[in-house]
PDB file of C-alpha atoms in Angstrom:
ATOM      1  CA  MET V   1      97.518 106.592 109.375  1.00 81.00           C
ATOM      2  CA  SER V   2      96.680 102.988 108.505  1.00 82.00           C
ATOM      3  CA  TYR V   3      98.897  99.941 108.906  1.00 85.00           C
ATOM      4  CA  GLN V   4      99.436  99.733 105.145  1.00 85.00           C
ATOM      5  CA  GLU V   5     100.554 103.356 104.910  1.00 88.00           C
ATOM      6  CA  LYS V   6     102.970 103.002 107.818  1.00 89.00           C
ATOM      7  CA  LYS V   7     104.320  99.764 106.376  1.00 89.00           C
ATOM      8  CA  ASN V   8     104.890 101.466 103.010  1.00 90.00           C
ATOM      9  CA  ILE V   9     106.781 104.363 104.551  1.00 92.00           C
ATOM     10  CA  VAL V  10     108.993 101.983 106.539  1.00 92.00           C
ATOM     11  CA  SER V  11     109.550  99.834 103.434  1.00 91.00           C
ATOM     12  CA  LEU V  12     110.532 102.906 101.394  1.00 93.00           C
ATOM     13  CA  LEU V  13     112.987 104.050 104.043  1.00 93.00           C
ATOM     14  CA  GLY V  14     114.386 100.515 104.321  1.00 92.00           C
ATOM     15  CA  SER V  15     114.897 100.242 100.554  1.00 91.00           C
ATOM     16  CA  PHE V  16     116.574 103.642 100.508  1.00 93.00           C
ATOM     17  CA  LEU V  17     118.869 102.668 103.360  1.00 92.00           C
ATOM     18  CA  VAL V  18     119.835  99.299 101.834  1.00 92.00           C
ATOM     19  CA  PHE V  19     120.524 100.878  98.440  1.00 91.00           C
ATOM     20  CA  VAL V  20     122.607 103.754  99.874  1.00 92.00           C
ATOM     21  CA  LEU V  21     124.650 101.499 102.196  1.00 91.00           C
ATOM     22  CA  TYR V  22     125.186  98.834  99.570  1.00 90.00           C
ATOM     23  CA  GLY V  23     125.936 101.548  96.995  1.00 88.00           C
ATOM     24  CA  LEU V  24     128.631 103.037  99.250  1.00 89.00           C
ATOM     25  CA  TYR V  25     130.127  99.584  99.777  1.00 88.00           C
ATOM     26  CA  VAL V  26     130.171  98.905  96.032  1.00 84.00           C
ATOM     27  CA  PHE V  27     131.509 102.396  95.267  1.00 82.00           C
ATOM     28  CA  GLN V  28     134.638 101.625  97.297  1.00 82.00           C
ATOM     29  CA  LYS V  29     135.281  98.517  95.260  1.00 76.00           C
ATOM     30  CA  ASN V  30     134.215  99.969  91.929  1.00 69.00           C
ATOM     31  CA  PRO V  31     136.799  99.088  89.251  1.00 59.00           C
ATOM     32  CA  VAL V  32     136.315 102.398  87.376  1.00 60.00           C
ATOM     33  CA  GLY V  33     139.112 102.900  84.920  1.00 55.00           C
ATOM     34  CA  SER V  34     139.888  99.217  84.768  1.00 58.00           C
ATOM     35  CA  ILE V  35     140.706  98.229  81.248  1.00 55.00           C
ATOM     36  CA  ASP V  36     140.009  94.575  82.034  1.00 60.00           C
ATOM     37  CA  SER V  37     136.423  94.441  80.777  1.00 72.00           C
ATOM     38  CA  ALA V  38     136.031  90.763  81.713  1.00 77.00           C
ATOM     39  CA  TYR V  39     136.673  91.728  85.351  1.00 81.00           C
ATOM     40  CA  THR V  40     134.212  94.600  85.083  1.00 83.00           C
ATOM     41  CA  PHE V  41     131.446  92.244  83.924  1.00 86.00           C
ATOM     42  CA  SER V  42     132.146  89.664  86.624  1.00 88.00           C
ATOM     43  CA  PHE V  43     132.319  92.436  89.274  1.00 87.00           C
ATOM     44  CA  TRP V  44     128.961  93.945  88.336  1.00 87.00           C
ATOM     45  CA  GLY V  45     127.378  90.526  87.882  1.00 89.00           C
ATOM     46  CA  GLY V  46     128.456  89.740  91.476  1.00 90.00           C
ATOM     47  CA  VAL V  47     127.172  93.098  92.718  1.00 89.00           C
ATOM     48  CA  ILE V  48     123.695  92.437  91.300  1.00 90.00           C
ATOM     49  CA  LEU V  49     123.577  88.816  92.451  1.00 92.00           C
ATOM     50  CA  VAL V  50     124.610  89.749  95.999  1.00 92.00           C
ATOM     51  CA  LEU V  51     122.183  92.707  96.120  1.00 91.00           C
ATOM     52  CA  ILE V  52     119.168  90.389  95.588  1.00 91.00           C
ATOM     53  CA  PRO V  53     119.574  88.221  98.750  1.00 93.00           C
ATOM     54  CA  VAL V  54     120.818  91.222 100.762  1.00 91.00           C
ATOM     55  CA  SER V  55     117.695  93.245  99.943  1.00 91.00           C
ATOM     56  CA  ILE V  56     115.393  90.253 100.579  1.00 92.00           C
ATOM     57  CA  VAL V  57     116.944  89.543 104.021  1.00 93.00           C
ATOM     58  CA  ALA V  58     116.915  93.262 104.889  1.00 91.00           C
ATOM     59  CA  LYS V  59     113.206  93.514 103.948  1.00 90.00           C
ATOM     60  CA  ILE V  60     112.305  90.474 106.023  1.00 92.00           C
ATOM     61  CA  ILE V  61     114.126  91.907 109.059  1.00 93.00           C
ATOM     62  CA  ILE V  62     112.569  95.364 108.557  1.00 91.00           C
ATOM     63  CA  THR V  63     109.064  93.821 108.257  1.00 89.00           C
ATOM     64  CA  ILE V  64     109.504  91.720 111.424  1.00 91.00           C
ATOM     65  CA  VAL V  65     110.829  94.656 113.418  1.00 91.00           C
ATOM     66  CA  PHE V  66     108.089  96.963 112.081  1.00 90.00           C
ATOM     67  CA  ASN V  67     105.336  94.467 112.986  1.00 88.00           C
ATOM     68  CA  MET V  68     106.735  94.092 116.504  1.00 89.00           C
ATOM     69  CA  ILE V  69     106.876  97.859 117.019  1.00 90.00           C
ATOM     70  CA  TYR V  70     103.376  98.239 115.495  1.00 88.00           C
ATOM     71  CA  ARG V  71     101.913  95.644 117.881  1.00 88.00           C
ATOM     72  CA  ILE V  72     103.603  97.214 120.927  1.00 88.00           C
ATOM     73  CA  THR V  73     102.680 100.813 120.102  1.00 86.00           C
ATOM     74  CA  THR V  74      99.099 100.294 118.839  1.00 83.00           C
ATOM     75  CA  ASN V  75      98.051  97.072 120.661  1.00 79.00           C
ATOM     76  CA  GLU V  76      96.712  95.889 117.278  1.00 77.00           C
ATOM     77  CA  THR V  77      97.793  92.948 115.182  1.00 77.00           C
ATOM     78  CA  GLU V  78      98.661  93.542 111.545  1.00 78.00           C
ATOM     79  CA  PRO V  79      96.134  92.395 108.888  1.00 78.00           C
ATOM     80  CA  SER V  80      96.805  88.718 108.182  1.00 77.00           C
ATOM     81  CA  PHE V  81      95.648  88.806 104.558  1.00 82.00           C
ATOM     82  CA  SER V  82      95.454  91.047 101.466  1.00 84.00           C
ATOM     83  CA  ASP V  83      91.948  91.885 100.322  1.00 88.00           C
ATOM     84  CA  GLU V  84      90.784  93.133  96.906  1.00 93.00           C
ATOM     85  CA  LEU V  85      91.784  96.762  97.598  1.00 93.00           C
ATOM     86  CA  ASP V  86      95.290  95.715  98.643  1.00 92.00           C
ATOM     87  CA  LYS V  87      95.668  93.531  95.539  1.00 94.00           C
ATOM     88  CA  LEU V  88      94.404  96.301  93.209  1.00 95.00           C
ATOM     89  CA  ILE V  89      96.811  98.823  94.708  1.00 95.00           C
ATOM     90  CA  GLU V  90      99.658  96.293  94.526  1.00 95.00           C
ATOM     91  CA  LEU V  91      98.916  95.643  90.851  1.00 97.00           C
ATOM     92  CA  LYS V  92      98.924  99.352  89.998  1.00 96.00           C
ATOM     93  CA  ALA V  93     102.155  99.864  91.938  1.00 96.00           C
ATOM     94  CA  THR V  94     103.791  96.920  90.139  1.00 97.00           C
ATOM     95  CA  ARG V  95     102.692  98.295  86.769  1.00 97.00           C
ATOM     96  CA  ASN V  96     104.245 101.733  87.486  1.00 97.00           C
ATOM     97  CA  SER V  97     107.328 100.066  88.847  1.00 97.00           C
ATOM     98  CA  HIS V  98     107.731  97.990  85.688  1.00 97.00           C
ATOM     99  CA  TYR V  99     107.265 101.062  83.457  1.00 97.00           C
ATOM    100  CA  VAL V 100     110.125 102.836  85.270  1.00 97.00           C
ATOM    101  CA  PHE V 101     112.414  99.813  85.163  1.00 97.00           C
ATOM    102  CA  THR V 102     111.713  99.292  81.424  1.00 97.00           C
ATOM    103  CA  LEU V 103     112.634 102.939  80.827  1.00 97.00           C
ATOM    104  CA  GLY V 104     115.830 102.467  82.842  1.00 96.00           C
ATOM    105  CA  PHE V 105     116.662  99.308  80.921  1.00 97.00           C
ATOM    106  CA  LEU V 106     116.269 101.175  77.597  1.00 97.00           C
ATOM    107  CA  VAL V 107     118.475 104.025  78.877  1.00 96.00           C
ATOM    108  CA  ALA V 108     121.089 101.432  79.977  1.00 95.00           C
ATOM    109  CA  MET V 109     121.048  99.845  76.508  1.00 96.00           C
ATOM    110  CA  GLY V 110     121.264 103.336  74.999  1.00 96.00           C
ATOM    111  CA  SER V 111     124.418 103.982  76.998  1.00 94.00           C
ATOM    112  CA  LEU V 112     126.032 100.962  75.280  1.00 92.00           C
ATOM    113  CA  VAL V 113     124.896 102.223  71.883  1.00 94.00           C
ATOM    114  CA  ILE V 114     126.644 105.576  72.440  1.00 94.00           C
ATOM    115  CA  ASP V 115     129.846 103.708  73.412  1.00 88.00           C
ATOM    116  CA  MET V 116     129.842 104.393  77.143  1.00 90.00           C
ATOM    117  CA  GLN V 117     131.626 102.067  79.563  1.00 87.00           C
ATOM    118  CA  PRO V 118     129.852  98.864  80.636  1.00 87.00           C
ATOM    119  CA  THR V 119     130.148 100.169  84.210  1.00 87.00           C
ATOM    120  CA  VAL V 120     127.801 103.051  83.299  1.00 90.00           C
ATOM    121  CA  MET V 121     125.297 100.556  81.911  1.00 92.00           C
ATOM    122  CA  PHE V 122     125.349  98.513  85.122  1.00 91.00           C
ATOM    123  CA  ILE V 123     125.033 101.634  87.309  1.00 90.00           C
ATOM    124  CA  ILE V 124     122.013 102.770  85.262  1.00 94.00           C
ATOM    125  CA  LEU V 125     120.472  99.300  85.574  1.00 93.00           C
ATOM    126  CA  LEU V 126     120.975  99.210  89.369  1.00 92.00           C
ATOM    127  CA  PHE V 127     119.738 102.771  89.760  1.00 93.00           C
ATOM    128  CA  SER V 128     116.647 102.127  87.656  1.00 95.00           C
ATOM    129  CA  GLY V 129     115.933  99.059  89.823  1.00 93.00           C
ATOM    130  CA  PHE V 130     116.133 101.248  92.903  1.00 93.00           C
ATOM    131  CA  VAL V 131     114.007 104.036  91.395  1.00 96.00           C
ATOM    132  CA  SER V 132     111.399 101.543  90.153  1.00 96.00           C
ATOM    133  CA  GLU V 133     111.109 100.109  93.674  1.00 94.00           C
ATOM    134  CA  MET V 134     110.674 103.596  95.115  1.00 95.00           C
ATOM    135  CA  VAL V 135     108.053 104.441  92.474  1.00 96.00           C
ATOM    136  CA  GLY V 136     106.155 101.241  93.369  1.00 95.00           C
ATOM    137  CA  GLY V 137     106.194 102.164  97.072  1.00 94.00           C
ATOM    138  CA  ILE V 138     105.225 105.782  96.445  1.00 95.00           C
ATOM    139  CA  THR V 139     102.364 104.635  94.157  1.00 96.00           C
ATOM    140  CA  GLN V 140     101.042 102.368  96.909  1.00 94.00           C
ATOM    141  CA  LEU V 141     101.285 105.144  99.463  1.00 94.00           C
ATOM    142  CA  TYR V 142      99.530 107.591  97.146  1.00 94.00           C
ATOM    143  CA  LEU V 143      96.687 105.152  96.344  1.00 94.00           C
ATOM    144  CA  TYR V 144      96.138 104.247 100.012  1.00 92.00           C
ATOM    145  CA  ARG V 145      95.847 107.929 100.891  1.00 90.00           C
ATOM    146  CA  ARG V 146      93.957 109.272  97.858  1.00 88.00           C
ATOM    147  CA  GLY V 147      91.904 106.198  96.927  1.00 85.00           C
ATOM    148  CA  VAL V 148      91.716 104.057  93.810  1.00 86.00           C
TER     149      VAL V 148
ATOM    150  CA  MET O   1      78.833 109.419  87.308  1.00 80.00           C
ATOM    151  CA  LEU O   2      79.731 108.942  90.945  1.00 86.00           C
ATOM    152  CA  ILE O   3      79.169 105.791  92.970  1.00 89.00           C
ATOM    153  CA  ARG O   4      77.821 106.769  96.364  1.00 92.00           C
ATOM    154  CA  ASN O   5      76.915 104.585  99.335  1.00 94.00           C
ATOM    155  CA  ASN O   6      74.994 104.473 102.609  1.00 95.00           C
ATOM    156  CA  VAL O   7      77.372 102.120 104.396  1.00 95.00           C
ATOM    157  CA  ARG O   8      78.032 104.463 107.329  1.00 94.00           C
ATOM    158  CA  LYS O   9      74.302 105.149 107.829  1.00 94.00           C
ATOM    159  CA  LEU O  10      73.458 101.433 107.566  1.00 95.00           C
ATOM    160  CA  ARG O  11      76.152 100.548 110.071  1.00 95.00           C
ATOM    161  CA  PHE O  12      74.703 103.060 112.489  1.00 94.00           C
ATOM    162  CA  ASN O  13      71.208 101.631 111.972  1.00 92.00           C
ATOM    163  CA  HIS O  14      72.466  98.103 112.656  1.00 92.00           C
ATOM    164  CA  ASP O  15      73.285  98.466 116.366  1.00 89.00           C
ATOM    165  CA  GLU O  16      76.144 100.883 115.600  1.00 91.00           C
ATOM    166  CA  MET O  17      78.188  98.163 113.963  1.00 93.00           C
ATOM    167  CA  THR O  18      81.872  99.063 113.939  1.00 93.00           C
ATOM    168  CA  GLN O  19      83.978  99.217 110.784  1.00 94.00           C
ATOM    169  CA  GLN O  20      86.028  96.295 112.113  1.00 91.00           C
ATOM    170  CA  GLN O  21      82.888  94.188 112.664  1.00 93.00           C
ATOM    171  CA  LEU O  22      81.651  94.883 109.137  1.00 95.00           C
ATOM    172  CA  ALA O  23      85.116  94.169 107.726  1.00 94.00           C
ATOM    173  CA  GLU O  24      85.200  90.790 109.469  1.00 93.00           C
ATOM    174  CA  LYS O  25      81.716  89.904 108.242  1.00 94.00           C
ATOM    175  CA  VAL O  26      82.621  90.569 104.610  1.00 95.00           C
ATOM    176  CA  SER O  27      86.241  89.283 104.862  1.00 93.00           C
ATOM    177  CA  VAL O  28      88.141  92.463 104.077  1.00 94.00           C
ATOM    178  CA  THR O  29      90.426  94.723 106.109  1.00 91.00           C
ATOM    179  CA  ARG O  30      89.049  97.661 108.093  1.00 90.00           C
ATOM    180  CA  GLN O  31      91.062  99.949 105.790  1.00 89.00           C
ATOM    181  CA  THR O  32      88.918  98.817 102.848  1.00 93.00           C
ATOM    182  CA  ILE O  33      85.676  99.650 104.716  1.00 95.00           C
ATOM    183  CA  VAL O  34      87.160 103.066 105.546  1.00 93.00           C
ATOM    184  CA  ALA O  35      88.010 103.637 101.845  1.00 93.00           C
ATOM    185  CA  ILE O  36      84.495 102.571 100.759  1.00 95.00           C
ATOM    186  CA  GLU O  37      82.809 104.881 103.284  1.00 95.00           C
ATOM    187  CA  LYS O  38      84.969 107.806 102.228  1.00 93.00           C
ATOM    188  CA  GLU O  39      84.101 106.940  98.603  1.00 92.00           C
ATOM    189  CA  LYS O  40      87.753 106.555  97.739  1.00 91.00           C
ATOM    190  CA  TYR O  41      87.167 103.058  96.467  1.00 93.00           C
ATOM    191  CA  SER O  42      84.287 101.400  94.617  1.00 93.00           C
ATOM    192  CA  PRO O  43      84.171  97.745  95.693  1.00 95.00           C
ATOM    193  CA  SER O  44      83.866  94.787  93.381  1.00 95.00           C
ATOM    194  CA  LEU O  45      80.350  93.558  92.610  1.00 95.00           C
ATOM    195  CA  GLU O  46      80.967  90.541  94.876  1.00 95.00           C
ATOM    196  CA  LEU O  47      82.012  92.664  97.839  1.00 95.00           C
ATOM    197  CA  ALA O  48      79.125  95.072  97.230  1.00 96.00           C
ATOM    198  CA  PHE O  49      76.676  92.144  97.389  1.00 96.00           C
ATOM    199  CA  ARG O  50      78.328  90.799 100.527  1.00 95.00           C
ATOM    200  CA  ILE O  51      77.960  94.179 102.242  1.00 96.00           C
ATOM    201  CA  ALA O  52      74.289  94.382 101.131  1.00 96.00           C
ATOM    202  CA  LEU O  53      73.683  90.890 102.527  1.00 95.00           C
ATOM    203  CA  VAL O  54      75.121  91.875 105.916  1.00 96.00           C
ATOM    204  CA  PHE O  55      72.655  94.755 106.093  1.00 95.00           C
ATOM    205  CA  ASN O  56      69.895  92.564 104.660  1.00 94.00           C
ATOM    206  CA  SER O  57      69.159  95.327 102.128  1.00 93.00           C
ATOM    207  CA  PRO O  58      68.909  95.424  98.358  1.00 95.00           C
ATOM    208  CA  LEU O  59      72.129  96.430  96.634  1.00 94.00           C
ATOM    209  CA  GLU O  60      70.733  99.747  95.337  1.00 93.00           C
ATOM    210  CA  GLU O  61      69.948 100.748  98.900  1.00 94.00           C
ATOM    211  CA  VAL O  62      73.572 100.393  99.858  1.00 95.00           C
ATOM    212  CA  PHE O  63      75.252 101.639  96.661  1.00 95.00           C
ATOM    213  CA  PHE O  64      73.758 104.066  94.170  1.00 94.00           C
ATOM    214  CA  ILE O  65      74.880 106.204  91.245  1.00 91.00           C
ATOM    215  CA  GLU O  66      74.793 109.988  91.294  1.00 86.00           C
ATOM    216  CA  LYS O  67      75.108 111.880  88.048  1.00 82.00           C
ATOM    217  CA  GLU O  68      77.780 114.552  88.017  1.00 76.00           C
ATOM    218  CA  GLU O  69      76.559 118.060  87.200  1.00 70.00           C
ATOM    219  CA  GLU O  70      77.927 119.269  83.840  1.00 62.00           C
TER     220      GLU O  70
END
């Protein structure tokens, strides 16, 4: 298995872990049933704004730890650049990821149209962000294994 | 139509050049050379020319088209 494939698997697991742990943390503080809609909006706005730096920091740490383990176990250094194949695969993965997030965004807007709570809309948005990231990772993994 | 190549054979004929050596000469990762040899990836025209230059061969000797049987 190549470096890129291993890195993708670790990245997918890392994203899953961050989302599940952060989701559990948010679930405990979820103001479901709150009639104060202003609080609901500020709560979910905060959740999304905090999730961005948390996931970035988590990914940096996961990448550093993965590279260290990779160097120790294989005695090889990781590729220091992305070539045309990496960029092509990344573009295709980003495209699929965007398709999924756009679909999630439309479903989230649809939930508002059918008079569901704003909380549901935010949960759908967060979940579609998570699913789109997973789809991007899985697309990369698939293309590295099966070819472009 | 399928794009085939003789990269593996040419590597062997050039002092058994390793995939890593070829990758370094054409500025790509070894993974990309592996994908090209397994015909999982058709390289850009620029990369194809760079590979042909390394082997000092015309492009059509390195990469060629094979018609699929209908």
